[in-house]
mmCIF file of C-alpha atoms in Angstrom:
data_model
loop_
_atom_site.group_PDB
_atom_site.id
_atom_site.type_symbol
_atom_site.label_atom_id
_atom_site.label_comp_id
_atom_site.label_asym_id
_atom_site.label_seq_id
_atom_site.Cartn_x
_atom_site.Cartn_y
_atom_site.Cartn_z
ATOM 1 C CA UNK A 1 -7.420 41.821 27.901
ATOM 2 C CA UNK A 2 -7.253 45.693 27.996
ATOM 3 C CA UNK A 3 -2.882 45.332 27.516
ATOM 4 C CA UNK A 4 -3.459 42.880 24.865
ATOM 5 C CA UNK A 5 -5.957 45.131 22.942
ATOM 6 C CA UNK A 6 -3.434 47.956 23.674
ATOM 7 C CA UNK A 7 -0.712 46.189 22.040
ATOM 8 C CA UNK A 8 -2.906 45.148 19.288
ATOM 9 C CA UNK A 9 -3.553 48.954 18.654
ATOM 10 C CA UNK A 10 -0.254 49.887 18.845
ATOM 11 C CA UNK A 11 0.782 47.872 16.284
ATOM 12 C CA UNK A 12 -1.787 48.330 12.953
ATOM 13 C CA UNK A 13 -2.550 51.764 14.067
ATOM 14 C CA UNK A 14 -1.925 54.289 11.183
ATOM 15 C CA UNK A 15 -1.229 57.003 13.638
ATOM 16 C CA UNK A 16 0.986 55.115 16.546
ATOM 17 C CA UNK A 17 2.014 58.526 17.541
ATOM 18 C CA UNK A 18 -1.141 60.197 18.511
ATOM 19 C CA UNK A 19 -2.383 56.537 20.269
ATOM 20 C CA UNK A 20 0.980 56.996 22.836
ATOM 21 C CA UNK A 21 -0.233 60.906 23.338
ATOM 22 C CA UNK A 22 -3.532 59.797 24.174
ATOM 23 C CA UNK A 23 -2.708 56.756 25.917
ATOM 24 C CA UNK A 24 -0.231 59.290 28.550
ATOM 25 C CA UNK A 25 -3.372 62.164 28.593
ATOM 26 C CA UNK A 26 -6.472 59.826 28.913
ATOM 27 C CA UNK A 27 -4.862 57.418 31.397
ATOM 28 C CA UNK A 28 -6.569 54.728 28.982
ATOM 29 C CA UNK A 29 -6.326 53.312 25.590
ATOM 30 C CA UNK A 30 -9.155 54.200 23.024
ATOM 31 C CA UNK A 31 -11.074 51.799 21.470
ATOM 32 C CA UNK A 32 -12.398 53.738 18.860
ATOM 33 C CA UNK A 33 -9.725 56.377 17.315
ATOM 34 C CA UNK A 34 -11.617 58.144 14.860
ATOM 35 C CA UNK A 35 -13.213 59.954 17.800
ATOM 36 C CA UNK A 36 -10.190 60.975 19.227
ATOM 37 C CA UNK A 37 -8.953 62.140 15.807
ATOM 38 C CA UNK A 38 -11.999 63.979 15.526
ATOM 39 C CA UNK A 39 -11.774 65.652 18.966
ATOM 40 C CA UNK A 40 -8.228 67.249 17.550
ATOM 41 C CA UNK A 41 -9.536 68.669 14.556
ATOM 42 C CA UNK A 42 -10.044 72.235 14.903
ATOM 43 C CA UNK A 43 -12.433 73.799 12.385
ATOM 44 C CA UNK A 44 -9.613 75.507 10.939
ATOM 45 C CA UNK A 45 -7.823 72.490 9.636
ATOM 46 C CA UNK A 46 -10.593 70.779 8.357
ATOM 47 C CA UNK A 47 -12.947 71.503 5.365
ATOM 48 C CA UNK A 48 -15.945 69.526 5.773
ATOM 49 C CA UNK A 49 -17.947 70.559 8.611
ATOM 50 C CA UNK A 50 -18.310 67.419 9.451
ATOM 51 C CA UNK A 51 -15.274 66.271 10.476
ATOM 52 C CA UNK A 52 -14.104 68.911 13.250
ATOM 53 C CA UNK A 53 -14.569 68.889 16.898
ATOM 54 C CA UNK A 54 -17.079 71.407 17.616
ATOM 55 C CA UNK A 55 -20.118 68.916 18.008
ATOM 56 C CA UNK A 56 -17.823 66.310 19.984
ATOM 57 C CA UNK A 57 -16.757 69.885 22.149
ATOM 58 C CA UNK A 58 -20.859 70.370 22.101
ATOM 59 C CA UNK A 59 -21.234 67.067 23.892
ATOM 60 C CA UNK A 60 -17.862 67.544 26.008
ATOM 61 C CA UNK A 61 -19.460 71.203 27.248
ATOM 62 C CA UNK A 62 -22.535 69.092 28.506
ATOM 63 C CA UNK A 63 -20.611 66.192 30.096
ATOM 64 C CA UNK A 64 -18.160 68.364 31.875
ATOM 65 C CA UNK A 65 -21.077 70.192 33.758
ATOM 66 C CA UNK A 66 -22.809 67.842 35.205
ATOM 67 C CA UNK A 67 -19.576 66.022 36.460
ATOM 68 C CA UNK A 68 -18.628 68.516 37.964
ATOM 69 C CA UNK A 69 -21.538 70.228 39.281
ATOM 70 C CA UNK A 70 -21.725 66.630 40.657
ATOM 71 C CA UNK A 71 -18.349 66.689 42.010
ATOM 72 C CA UNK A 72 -18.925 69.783 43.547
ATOM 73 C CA UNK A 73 -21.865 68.804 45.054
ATOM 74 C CA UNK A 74 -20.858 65.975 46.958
ATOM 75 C CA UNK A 75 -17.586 67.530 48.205
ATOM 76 C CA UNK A 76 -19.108 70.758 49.380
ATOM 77 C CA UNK A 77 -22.870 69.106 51.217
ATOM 78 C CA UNK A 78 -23.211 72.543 53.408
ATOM 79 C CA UNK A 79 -22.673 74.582 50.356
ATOM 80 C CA UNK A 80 -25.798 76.875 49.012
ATOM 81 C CA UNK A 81 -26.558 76.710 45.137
ATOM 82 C CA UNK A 82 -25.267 80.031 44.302
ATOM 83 C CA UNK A 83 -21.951 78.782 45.579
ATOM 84 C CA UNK A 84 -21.802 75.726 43.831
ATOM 85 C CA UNK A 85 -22.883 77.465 40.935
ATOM 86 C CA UNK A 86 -20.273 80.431 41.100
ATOM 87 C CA UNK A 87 -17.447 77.599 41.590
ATOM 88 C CA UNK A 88 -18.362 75.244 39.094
ATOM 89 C CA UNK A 89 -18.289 78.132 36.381
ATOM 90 C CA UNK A 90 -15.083 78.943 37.873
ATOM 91 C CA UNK A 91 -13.817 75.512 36.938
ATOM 92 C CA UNK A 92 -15.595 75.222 33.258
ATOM 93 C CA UNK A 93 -15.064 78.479 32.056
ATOM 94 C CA UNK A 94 -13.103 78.818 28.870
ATOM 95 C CA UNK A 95 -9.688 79.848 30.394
ATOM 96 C CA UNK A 96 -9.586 77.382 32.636
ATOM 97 C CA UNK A 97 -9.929 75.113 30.292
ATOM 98 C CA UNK A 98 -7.892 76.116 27.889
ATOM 99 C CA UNK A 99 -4.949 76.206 30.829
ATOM 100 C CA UNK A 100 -5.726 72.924 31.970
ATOM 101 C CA UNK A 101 -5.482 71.814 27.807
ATOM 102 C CA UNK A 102 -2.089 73.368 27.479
ATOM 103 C CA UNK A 103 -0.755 71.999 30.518
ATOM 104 C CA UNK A 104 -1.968 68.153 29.189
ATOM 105 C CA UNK A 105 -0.328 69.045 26.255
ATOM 106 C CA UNK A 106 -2.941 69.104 23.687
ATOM 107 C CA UNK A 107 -1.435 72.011 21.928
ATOM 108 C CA UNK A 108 0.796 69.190 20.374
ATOM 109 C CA UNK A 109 -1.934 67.542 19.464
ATOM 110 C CA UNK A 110 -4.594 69.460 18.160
ATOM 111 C CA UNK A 111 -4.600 69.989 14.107
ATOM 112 C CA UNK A 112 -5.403 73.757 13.563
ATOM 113 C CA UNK A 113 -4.351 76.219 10.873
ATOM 114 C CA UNK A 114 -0.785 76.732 12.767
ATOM 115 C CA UNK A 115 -0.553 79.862 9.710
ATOM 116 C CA UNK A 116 -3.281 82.177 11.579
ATOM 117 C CA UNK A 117 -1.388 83.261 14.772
ATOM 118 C CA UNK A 118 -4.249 84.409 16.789
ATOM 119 C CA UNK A 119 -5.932 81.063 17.127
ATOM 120 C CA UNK A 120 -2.823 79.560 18.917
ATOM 121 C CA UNK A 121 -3.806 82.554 21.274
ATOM 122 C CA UNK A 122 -7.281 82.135 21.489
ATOM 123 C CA UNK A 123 -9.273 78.681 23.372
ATOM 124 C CA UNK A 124 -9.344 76.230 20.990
ATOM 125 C CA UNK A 125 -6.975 73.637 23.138
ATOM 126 C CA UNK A 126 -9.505 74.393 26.125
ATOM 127 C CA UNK A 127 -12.367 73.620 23.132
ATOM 128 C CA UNK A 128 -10.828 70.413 22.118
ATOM 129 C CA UNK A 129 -10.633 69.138 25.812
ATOM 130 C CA UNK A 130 -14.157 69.373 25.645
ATOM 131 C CA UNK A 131 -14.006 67.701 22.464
ATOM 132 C CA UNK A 132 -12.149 64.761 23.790
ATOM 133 C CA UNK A 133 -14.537 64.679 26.897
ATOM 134 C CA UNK A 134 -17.165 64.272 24.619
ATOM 135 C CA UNK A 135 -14.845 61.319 22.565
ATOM 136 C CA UNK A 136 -14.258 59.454 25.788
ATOM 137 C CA UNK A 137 -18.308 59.616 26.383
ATOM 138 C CA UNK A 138 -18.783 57.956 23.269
ATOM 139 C CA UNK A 139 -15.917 55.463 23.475
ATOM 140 C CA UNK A 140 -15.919 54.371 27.208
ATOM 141 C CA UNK A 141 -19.516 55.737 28.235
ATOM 142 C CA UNK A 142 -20.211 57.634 31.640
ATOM 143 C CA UNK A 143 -18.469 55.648 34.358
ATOM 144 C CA UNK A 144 -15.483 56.388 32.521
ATOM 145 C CA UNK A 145 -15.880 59.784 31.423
ATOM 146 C CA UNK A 146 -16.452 60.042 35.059
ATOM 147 C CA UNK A 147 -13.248 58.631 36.119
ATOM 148 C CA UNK A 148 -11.293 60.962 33.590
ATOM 149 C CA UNK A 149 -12.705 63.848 34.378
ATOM 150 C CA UNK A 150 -11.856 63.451 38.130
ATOM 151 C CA UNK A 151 -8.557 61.881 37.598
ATOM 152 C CA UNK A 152 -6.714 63.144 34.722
ATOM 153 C CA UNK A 153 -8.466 66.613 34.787
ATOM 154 C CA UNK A 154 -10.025 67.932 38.440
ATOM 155 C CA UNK A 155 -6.959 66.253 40.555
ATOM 156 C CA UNK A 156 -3.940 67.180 38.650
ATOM 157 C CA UNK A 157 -5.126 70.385 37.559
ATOM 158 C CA UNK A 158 -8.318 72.439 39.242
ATOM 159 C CA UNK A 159 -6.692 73.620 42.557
ATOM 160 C CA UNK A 160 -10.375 74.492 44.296
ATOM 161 C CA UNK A 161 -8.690 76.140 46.865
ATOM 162 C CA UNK A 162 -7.574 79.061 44.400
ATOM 163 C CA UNK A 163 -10.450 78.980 42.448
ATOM 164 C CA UNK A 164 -12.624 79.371 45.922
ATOM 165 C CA UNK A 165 -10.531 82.205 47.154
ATOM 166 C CA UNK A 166 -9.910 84.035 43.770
ATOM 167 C CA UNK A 167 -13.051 86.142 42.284
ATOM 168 C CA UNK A 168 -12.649 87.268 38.853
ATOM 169 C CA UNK A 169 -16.315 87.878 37.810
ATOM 170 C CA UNK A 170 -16.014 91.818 38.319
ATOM 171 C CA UNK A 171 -19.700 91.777 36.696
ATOM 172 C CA UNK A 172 -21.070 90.018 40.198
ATOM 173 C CA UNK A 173 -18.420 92.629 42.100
ATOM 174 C CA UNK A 174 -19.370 95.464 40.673
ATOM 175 C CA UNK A 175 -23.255 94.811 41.276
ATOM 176 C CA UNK A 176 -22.908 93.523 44.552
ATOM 177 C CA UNK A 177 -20.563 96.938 45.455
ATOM 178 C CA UNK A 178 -23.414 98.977 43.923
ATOM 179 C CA UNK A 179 -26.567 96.589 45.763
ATOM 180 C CA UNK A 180 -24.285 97.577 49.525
ATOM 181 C CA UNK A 181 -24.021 100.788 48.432
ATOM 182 C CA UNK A 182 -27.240 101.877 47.183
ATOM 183 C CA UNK A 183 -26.371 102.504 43.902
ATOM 184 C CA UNK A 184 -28.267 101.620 40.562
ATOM 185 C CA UNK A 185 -26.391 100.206 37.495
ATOM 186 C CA UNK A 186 -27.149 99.447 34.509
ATOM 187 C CA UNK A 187 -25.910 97.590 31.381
ATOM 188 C CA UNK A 188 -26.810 98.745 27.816
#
């Protein structure tokens, strides 16, 4: 039923192009495109409010949290909440994201102003993955969100090991070099 809806697609979508890209990056084929399409629209692109991606990424943020605080949690049972904590913003932060976006490919596929250079720089591919989280939520519902998440995102492209071994939040560093060493900081 799924192939033959698939095929179905395929054939009167408007945008057959985008439906392969998302068929090869979501492991699945949507059943309801405008929230893809909607996922992929940067704010930049699009006049009306409406119609870009930063609710859907809203939603996405959310979803992506608790899956993987959920992930996390099962995988790691011994593991205090400061730990889990640490490791899942490790995972959700913006430039992982973003990495994890570009290596899916959704630089091709996300509608931005391509004219303003610096926002090819910045995290909107990592924003739009949320976005298309939150798309798949809406489409599929949880148990697939679920399965996305932790197949097409956390198993191809989180290596936990790194992100376990590698501490980039100098903030927590710094204060815990100061806390051993008796010194008092301060942040203005």
């Amino acid at each position: 039923m799924a192939r033959l809806r698939s095929r179905i697609l395929r054939l009167f979508s408007p945008n057959k192009q985008l439906l392969l890209q998302l068929e090869h990056v979501l492991g699945f084929t949507p059943k309801h495109m405008p929230y893809y399409e909607m996922a992929l629209n940067h704010r930049s692109k699009i006049e009306d409010a409406q119609d870009n991606n930063e609710r859907l990424e809203f939603l996405g943020d959310a979803i992506l949290g608790a899956l993987v605080a959920e992930y996390l949690f099962k995988r790691y049972p011994y593991q205090p909440e400061g730990y889990l904590t640490e490791l899942r913003s490790r995972i959700v932060r913006r430039e992982t994201l973003n990495n994890v976006a570009m290596r899916m490919g959704l630089q091709k596929m996300v509608q931005y102003n391509k004219n303003d250079r610096g926002l090819s720089r910045s995290h909107i591919f990592g924003n739009a993955l949320e976005a298309l989280i939150g798309a798949v939520y809406l489409d599929q519902g949880f148990v697939k969100t679920r399965r996305f998440i932790l197949q097409q995102i956390i198993k191809p492209y989180i290596d936990i090991q790194l992100l376990e071994s590698t501490d980039t939040n100098y903030k927590n560093q710094l204060l815990s070099w100061a806390q051993k060493h008796n010194h008092n900081i301060s942040f203005d």
